[in-house]
Structure formats: C-alpha cells, structure tokens
Coordinates of C-alpha atoms in Angstrom, one line a residue:
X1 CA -9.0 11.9 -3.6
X2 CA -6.3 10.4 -1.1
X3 CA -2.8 11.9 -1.4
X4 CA 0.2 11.3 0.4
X5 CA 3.4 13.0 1.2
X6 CA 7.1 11.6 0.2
X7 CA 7.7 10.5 3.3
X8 CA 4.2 8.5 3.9
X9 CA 4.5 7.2 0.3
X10 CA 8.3 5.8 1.3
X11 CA 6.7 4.3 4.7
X12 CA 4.3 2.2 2.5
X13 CA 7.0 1.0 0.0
X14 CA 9.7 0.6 2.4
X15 CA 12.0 2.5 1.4
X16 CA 13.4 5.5 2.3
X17 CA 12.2 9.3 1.4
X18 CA 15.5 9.9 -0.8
X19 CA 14.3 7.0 -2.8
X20 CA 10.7 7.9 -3.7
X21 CA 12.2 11.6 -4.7
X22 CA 14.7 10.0 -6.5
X23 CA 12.1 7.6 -8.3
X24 CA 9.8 11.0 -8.9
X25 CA 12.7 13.0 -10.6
X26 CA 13.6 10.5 -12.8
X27 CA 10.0 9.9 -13.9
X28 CA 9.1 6.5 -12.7
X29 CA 6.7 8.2 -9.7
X30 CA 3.9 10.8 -10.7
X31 CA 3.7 13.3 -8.1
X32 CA 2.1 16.7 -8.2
X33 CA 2.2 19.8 -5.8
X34 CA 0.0 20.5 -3.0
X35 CA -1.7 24.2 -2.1
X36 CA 2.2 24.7 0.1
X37 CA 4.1 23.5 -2.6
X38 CA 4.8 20.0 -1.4
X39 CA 5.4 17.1 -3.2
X40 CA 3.0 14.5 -2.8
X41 CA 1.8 11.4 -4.3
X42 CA -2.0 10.8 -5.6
X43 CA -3.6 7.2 -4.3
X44 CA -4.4 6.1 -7.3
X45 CA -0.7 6.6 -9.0
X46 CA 1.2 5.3 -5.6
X47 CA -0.8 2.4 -5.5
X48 CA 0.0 1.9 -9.3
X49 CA 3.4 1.7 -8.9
X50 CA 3.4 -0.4 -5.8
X51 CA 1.7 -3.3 -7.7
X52 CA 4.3 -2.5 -10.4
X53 CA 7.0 -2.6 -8.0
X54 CA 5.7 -6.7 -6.4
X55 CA 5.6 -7.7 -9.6
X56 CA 9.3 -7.5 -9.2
X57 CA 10.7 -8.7 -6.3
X58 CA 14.1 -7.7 -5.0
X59 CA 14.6 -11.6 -3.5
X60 CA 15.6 -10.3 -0.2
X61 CA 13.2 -12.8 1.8
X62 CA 15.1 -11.9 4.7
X63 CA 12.0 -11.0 6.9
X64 CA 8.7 -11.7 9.2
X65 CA 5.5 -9.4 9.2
X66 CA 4.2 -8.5 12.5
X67 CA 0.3 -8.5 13.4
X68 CA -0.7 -5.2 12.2
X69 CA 0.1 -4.1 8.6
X70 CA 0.0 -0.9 7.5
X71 CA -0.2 -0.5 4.0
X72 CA -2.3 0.9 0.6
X73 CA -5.1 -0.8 -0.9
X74 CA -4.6 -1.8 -4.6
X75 CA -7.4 -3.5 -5.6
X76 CA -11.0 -4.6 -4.8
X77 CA -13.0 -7.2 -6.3
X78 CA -16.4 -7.1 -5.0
X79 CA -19.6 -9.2 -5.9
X80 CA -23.0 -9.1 -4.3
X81 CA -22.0 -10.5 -0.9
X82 CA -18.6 -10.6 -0.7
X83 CA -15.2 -8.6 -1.5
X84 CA -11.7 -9.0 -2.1
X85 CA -9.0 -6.4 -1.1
X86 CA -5.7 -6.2 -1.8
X87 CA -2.9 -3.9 0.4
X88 CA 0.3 -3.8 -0.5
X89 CA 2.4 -3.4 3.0
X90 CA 6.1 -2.5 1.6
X91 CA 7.1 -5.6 -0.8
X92 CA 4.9 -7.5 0.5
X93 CA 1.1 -8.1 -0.8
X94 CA -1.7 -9.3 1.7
X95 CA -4.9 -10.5 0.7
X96 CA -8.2 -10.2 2.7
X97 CA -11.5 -11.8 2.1
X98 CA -14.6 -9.9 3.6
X99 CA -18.1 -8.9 3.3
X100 CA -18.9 -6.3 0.8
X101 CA -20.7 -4.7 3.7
X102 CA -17.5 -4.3 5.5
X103 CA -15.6 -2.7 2.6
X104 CA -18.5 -0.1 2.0
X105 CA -18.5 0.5 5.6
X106 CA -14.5 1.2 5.8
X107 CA -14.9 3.7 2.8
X108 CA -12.2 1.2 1.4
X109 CA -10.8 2.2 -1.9
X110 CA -8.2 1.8 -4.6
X111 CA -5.5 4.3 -2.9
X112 CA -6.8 4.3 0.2
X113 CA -4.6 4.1 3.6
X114 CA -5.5 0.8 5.8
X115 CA -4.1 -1.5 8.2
X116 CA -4.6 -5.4 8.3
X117 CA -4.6 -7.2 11.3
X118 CA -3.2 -10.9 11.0
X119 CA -4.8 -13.3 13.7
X120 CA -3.4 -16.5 12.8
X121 CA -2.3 -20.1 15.0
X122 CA 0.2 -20.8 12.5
X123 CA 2.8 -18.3 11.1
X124 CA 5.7 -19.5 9.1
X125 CA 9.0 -17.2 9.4
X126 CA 11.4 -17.6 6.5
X127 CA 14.9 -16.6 6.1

C-alpha cells in the first residue's frame, strides 16, 4: 500500500506541513506510524480527504496550473476498453480519459502518486 509522509501529503494538498499535522491532531487526517516512528499518511485515507477537501472550495481562484501536475489519484472508472482517472493536484481536480490498457500498465491506483501532463492550444487563465 502507498504511504506518504507529512510533508509529501502537504505538497499534494497545497498546503503547508504545519497544516496536515495540525489537521492529523485534531482528527480530521488518519495517519499512522511508520517502522522509524514517522508520521505518515496511507493512500487510500489522503486521497479520501482530498476529494472531501474539493468538495469545498476555499474561492481563492487566484491561480493558473502549469503543464505538468503532480498530484494523487482518487478515483478510476474503468470499462472494457477504456478508463477514467481522477488526480487531485492541490485544490484542484483533473480529469483524464485513457485506455484501460494504459491504466493497468501505469500500475494506476486509488492513492497512487502520478503526474498529468496538460498538452492543450487553448488554456484559459482566470483571476
């Protein structure tokens, strides 16, 4: 099973390290200890709560993605030929549509670590 440390886990909600400790002492982030005693953050439970945490927006809006998005995959919907996959990239969700080839071949999974690349002729920038 994926796990990650406070500090990856704040990377991929954008916040900072003080938050996600904060958010784990006052019970609103599971987090269990590794074989040295660290904190860390199963996949499964961090992409939990970062779904949770979209489904709220803080209305900042004051931003513009770059090309390559790191994030944590949420959720997959796959069918016989196809597959949809879901990262969540800070407060932001993207969406990708791809073969289910392609996510079998990635080892892509609910909690799983991936980047999306964005390739695009138009990109709207709001402020």
């Amino acid at each position: 099973m994926t796990t990650f440390r406070i500090g990856e886990a704040a990377e991929l909600l954008g916040v900072s390290a003080d938050t996600v400790r904060r958010w784990i002492d006052a019970g609103r982030l599971a987090a269990e200890r590794d074989g040295h005693g660290h904190r860390v953050i199963t996949g499964a439970d961090l992409a939990a709560f970062a779904r949770d945490r979209a489904a709220a927006p803080d209305g900042t809006g004051s931003s513009s993605a770059r090309n390559r998005l790191r994030g944590i995959v949420t959720a997959i919907v796959k069918d016989q030929v196809m597959a949809q996959v879901d990262l969540q990239v800070g407060p932001f969700r993207v969406v990708s549509l791809m073969s289910r080839e392609a996510v079998d071949e990635l080892g892509l999974e609910v909690g799983s670590l991936a980047t999306a690349v964005v390739k695009s002729t138009n990109v709207v920038v709001e402020r």
